[in-house]
Amino acid sequence: MIMSTETQTKPHTMDHALLARLTGGLGDRKTVEKLCQDFGQLYSEFLPDVFHSETNLSIEVGYLGHASGLMSELIAGLGDHYALADTSLRNWSPNFVMACGNGFIITLMENLLGALPEFIAPPVARPLSAIELDLAVMVFERIANVLRSGVNAPGGFEPISERPHNASQRPQPAKDHVDEFGALIKLSITLGKITSDFALIIPQKALLKTRVTMPKSKGQTSRIRKEWAEQLAEQVRKSQVTLEARIFLQSLRLDTISRLAPGDVIPFMDKGDVTVNVSANGKELYSCDFGRAGERYTVRVKSTHSSDDELLRHLMK
């Protein structure tokens, strides 16, 4: 007898969560909760020592809780105002994600540039600038190193992180990407009067094999603080900033402007040396003289509008 198409049975597909549980990719609630709490204790005790020894800044870290679910959903649930870094640690996990609230990066930049803590206002929720993402590289290095010091990853390998990016700029996964179950570990981080947060999103396949141990805090020297400052200065120097030059032209009547055609000439307002205002990110930086060198038009700096610190604080936004 020939069966009709309607009566033929389709192959049974195993439930994704059941398959993950059977293959060690999804743990029970109590086990996952306990491991996440262990990570919370690791960071609460050790990350403040790392930051103080290297920056002379005091921070407080607290465990806020955890969530379980698919990795992509946990990451998306953080929202847009986070910096993310895809990271791997050999012999532990090839794909975990570190996330840091943009508010902490912005506040840390203010502190490292010399702002007094009592005058630092709560940062506006916004994406990080290129310079702030440069600083995020070093922040994530410290977060990753604390993880490495506390998990059972044989071989002593260093974590490898991709360059941080704003959550709103996170690339879409490949079409053949298979989402896996993970755990989100969320912690608060307080610097001065400003509290933000950071998080780890770890595949449960790696988490369930983890044994978290509390490393001993090592006394660091002023040399390490100097290295941090030098790293920050180097990152800032390497950052690209687009400059704009504005020259004031003579005033014209509206009816004259409406009749301008290609080839017409509008004179500069200055009749002697032409003054050019140079700005970046909407902030005026320099007053310059307009000139020419060979076939290229140039400007020569005459004076600055702000101090070095004020310029840096503006450009980092």
Short mmCIF file of C-alpha atoms in Angstrom, two decimals, residues 55-222:
data_model
loop_
_atom_site.label_atom_id
_atom_site.label_comp_id
_atom_site.label_asym_id
_atom_site.label_seq_id
_atom_site.Cartn_x
_atom_site.Cartn_y
_atom_site.Cartn_z
CA THR A 55 45.80 52.91 38.65
CA ASN A 56 45.78 53.92 42.32
CA LEU A 57 41.99 54.18 41.96
CA SER A 58 39.66 52.48 44.40
CA ILE A 59 36.67 50.60 43.03
CA GLU A 60 34.02 48.41 44.62
CA VAL A 61 32.61 45.33 42.90
CA GLY A 62 29.45 43.48 43.88
CA TYR A 63 27.59 40.46 42.54
CA LEU A 64 24.19 41.38 41.08
CA GLY A 65 22.97 37.96 40.00
CA HIS A 66 22.83 35.73 36.95
CA ALA A 67 20.59 34.68 34.08
CA SER A 68 20.46 31.55 31.95
CA GLY A 69 19.48 31.30 28.30
CA LEU A 70 20.76 31.31 24.75
CA MET A 71 23.99 33.27 24.33
CA SER A 72 22.59 35.65 21.69
CA GLU A 73 19.55 36.47 23.80
CA LEU A 74 21.62 37.11 26.93
CA ILE A 75 23.89 39.51 25.00
CA ALA A 76 20.99 41.33 23.34
CA GLY A 77 19.26 41.65 26.70
CA LEU A 78 22.05 43.90 28.01
CA GLY A 79 20.94 46.78 25.77
CA ASP A 80 22.89 49.24 23.65
CA HIS A 81 24.98 51.08 26.24
CA TYR A 82 27.66 48.43 26.68
CA ALA A 83 31.05 47.71 25.20
CA LEU A 84 31.49 44.06 24.22
CA ALA A 85 34.59 41.96 23.61
CA ASP A 86 34.51 38.44 22.18
CA THR A 87 37.16 36.44 24.02
CA SER A 88 38.70 32.97 24.15
CA LEU A 89 40.86 31.18 26.70
CA ARG A 90 42.63 28.08 25.48
CA ASN A 91 41.74 24.88 27.37
CA TRP A 92 38.72 26.59 28.94
CA SER A 93 36.35 28.28 26.44
CA PRO A 94 36.81 29.28 22.80
CA ASN A 95 33.98 31.80 22.82
CA PHE A 96 32.87 33.80 25.86
CA VAL A 97 31.90 37.47 25.90
CA MET A 98 32.89 40.25 28.27
CA ALA A 99 30.61 43.29 28.58
CA CYS A 100 31.19 46.56 30.42
CA GLY A 101 28.71 49.38 30.97
CA ASN A 102 29.77 52.46 29.04
CA GLY A 103 29.31 54.56 32.17
CA PHE A 104 32.31 52.93 33.84
CA ILE A 105 34.62 53.46 30.85
CA ILE A 106 33.61 57.14 30.59
CA THR A 107 34.09 57.69 34.33
CA LEU A 108 37.44 55.90 34.35
CA MET A 109 38.68 58.08 31.47
CA GLU A 110 37.70 61.22 33.43
CA ASN A 111 39.63 59.99 36.46
CA LEU A 112 42.74 59.03 34.52
CA LEU A 113 42.78 62.45 32.85
CA GLY A 114 42.95 64.11 36.26
CA ALA A 115 39.36 65.11 36.99
CA LEU A 116 38.52 65.33 40.69
CA PRO A 117 36.06 62.56 41.66
CA GLU A 118 33.70 64.99 43.40
CA PHE A 119 33.24 66.94 40.15
CA ILE A 120 32.54 63.94 37.89
CA ALA A 121 28.85 63.91 36.98
CA PRO A 122 26.93 60.76 36.08
CA PRO A 123 27.77 60.09 32.42
CA VAL A 124 25.18 60.43 29.69
CA ALA A 125 24.08 57.10 28.20
CA ARG A 126 25.79 57.05 24.81
CA PRO A 127 28.07 54.87 22.65
CA LEU A 128 31.79 55.00 23.40
CA SER A 129 34.10 57.07 21.22
CA ALA A 130 37.16 55.57 19.53
CA ILE A 131 39.44 56.81 22.31
CA GLU A 132 37.15 55.35 24.98
CA LEU A 133 37.13 52.01 23.15
CA ASP A 134 40.95 52.15 23.27
CA LEU A 135 40.69 52.43 27.06
CA ALA A 136 38.13 49.60 27.10
CA VAL A 137 40.85 47.33 25.65
CA MET A 138 42.84 47.68 28.87
CA VAL A 139 39.76 47.36 31.10
CA PHE A 140 38.83 44.07 29.42
CA GLU A 141 42.42 42.85 29.75
CA ARG A 142 42.13 43.24 33.54
CA ILE A 143 38.71 41.56 33.65
CA ALA A 144 40.00 38.67 31.51
CA ASN A 145 43.15 38.24 33.61
CA VAL A 146 41.10 37.97 36.80
CA LEU A 147 39.07 35.22 35.13
CA ARG A 148 42.22 33.41 34.00
CA SER A 149 43.66 33.51 37.51
CA GLY A 150 40.55 31.94 39.00
CA VAL A 151 39.50 29.17 36.60
CA ASN A 152 40.99 25.74 36.00
CA ALA A 153 42.46 26.33 32.52
CA PRO A 154 45.62 24.20 32.21
CA GLY A 155 48.63 25.44 30.30
CA GLY A 156 48.82 28.99 31.64
CA PHE A 157 47.61 30.51 28.37
CA GLU A 158 46.61 34.18 28.11
CA PRO A 159 43.05 35.19 27.17
CA ILE A 160 42.71 36.45 23.60
CA SER A 161 40.13 39.20 23.00
CA GLU A 162 38.94 40.87 19.84
CA ARG A 163 38.82 44.67 19.84
CA PRO A 164 35.88 45.96 21.92
CA HIS A 165 32.89 47.36 20.08
CA ASN A 166 29.71 49.17 21.03
CA ALA A 167 26.76 46.83 21.47
CA SER A 168 24.85 48.69 18.75
CA GLN A 169 27.66 47.83 16.30
CA ARG A 170 27.80 44.12 17.07
CA PRO A 171 27.98 42.13 13.82
CA GLN A 172 25.26 39.63 13.01
CA PRO A 173 26.18 35.94 13.45
CA ALA A 174 26.83 33.79 10.40
CA LYS A 175 23.83 32.04 8.85
CA ASP A 176 25.13 28.63 9.92
CA HIS A 177 25.82 29.77 13.49
CA VAL A 178 24.39 27.41 16.11
CA ASP A 179 23.37 29.27 19.26
CA GLU A 180 24.28 27.62 22.54
CA PHE A 181 23.10 27.99 26.09
CA GLY A 182 25.04 30.29 28.34
CA ALA A 183 25.01 32.03 31.70
CA LEU A 184 25.20 35.77 32.22
CA ILE A 185 27.06 36.83 35.36
CA LYS A 186 26.36 40.47 36.21
CA LEU A 187 28.36 42.60 38.65
CA SER A 188 28.21 46.21 39.80
CA ILE A 189 31.35 48.36 39.67
CA THR A 190 31.58 51.65 41.58
CA LEU A 191 34.22 54.32 41.01
CA GLY A 192 33.86 57.39 43.19
CA LYS A 193 30.19 58.34 43.22
CA ILE A 194 29.39 56.62 39.92
CA THR A 195 28.10 53.04 39.79
CA SER A 196 27.93 51.06 36.56
CA ASP A 197 28.19 47.33 35.84
CA PHE A 198 29.97 44.69 33.83
CA ALA A 199 29.12 41.14 32.87
CA LEU A 200 30.44 37.83 31.62
CA ILE A 201 28.43 35.73 29.18
CA ILE A 202 29.88 32.22 29.33
CA PRO A 203 28.74 29.10 27.43
CA GLN A 204 27.39 26.63 29.97
CA LYS A 205 29.41 23.88 28.29
CA ALA A 206 32.54 25.61 29.65
CA LEU A 207 30.96 26.90 32.84
CA LEU A 208 29.83 23.47 34.02
CA LYS A 209 33.41 22.16 33.84
CA THR A 210 34.82 25.11 35.77
CA ARG A 211 36.28 25.06 39.24
CA VAL A 212 36.68 28.62 40.54
CA THR A 213 39.51 29.27 43.02
CA MET A 214 40.37 32.50 44.81
CA PRO A 215 43.91 33.64 43.88
CA LYS A 216 46.03 35.42 46.41
CA SER A 217 46.29 39.17 45.91
CA LYS A 218 49.80 40.14 44.89
CA GLY A 219 51.33 43.40 46.04
CA GLN A 220 52.05 45.58 43.01
CA THR A 221 54.54 48.41 42.74
CA SER A 222 54.35 51.94 41.42
#
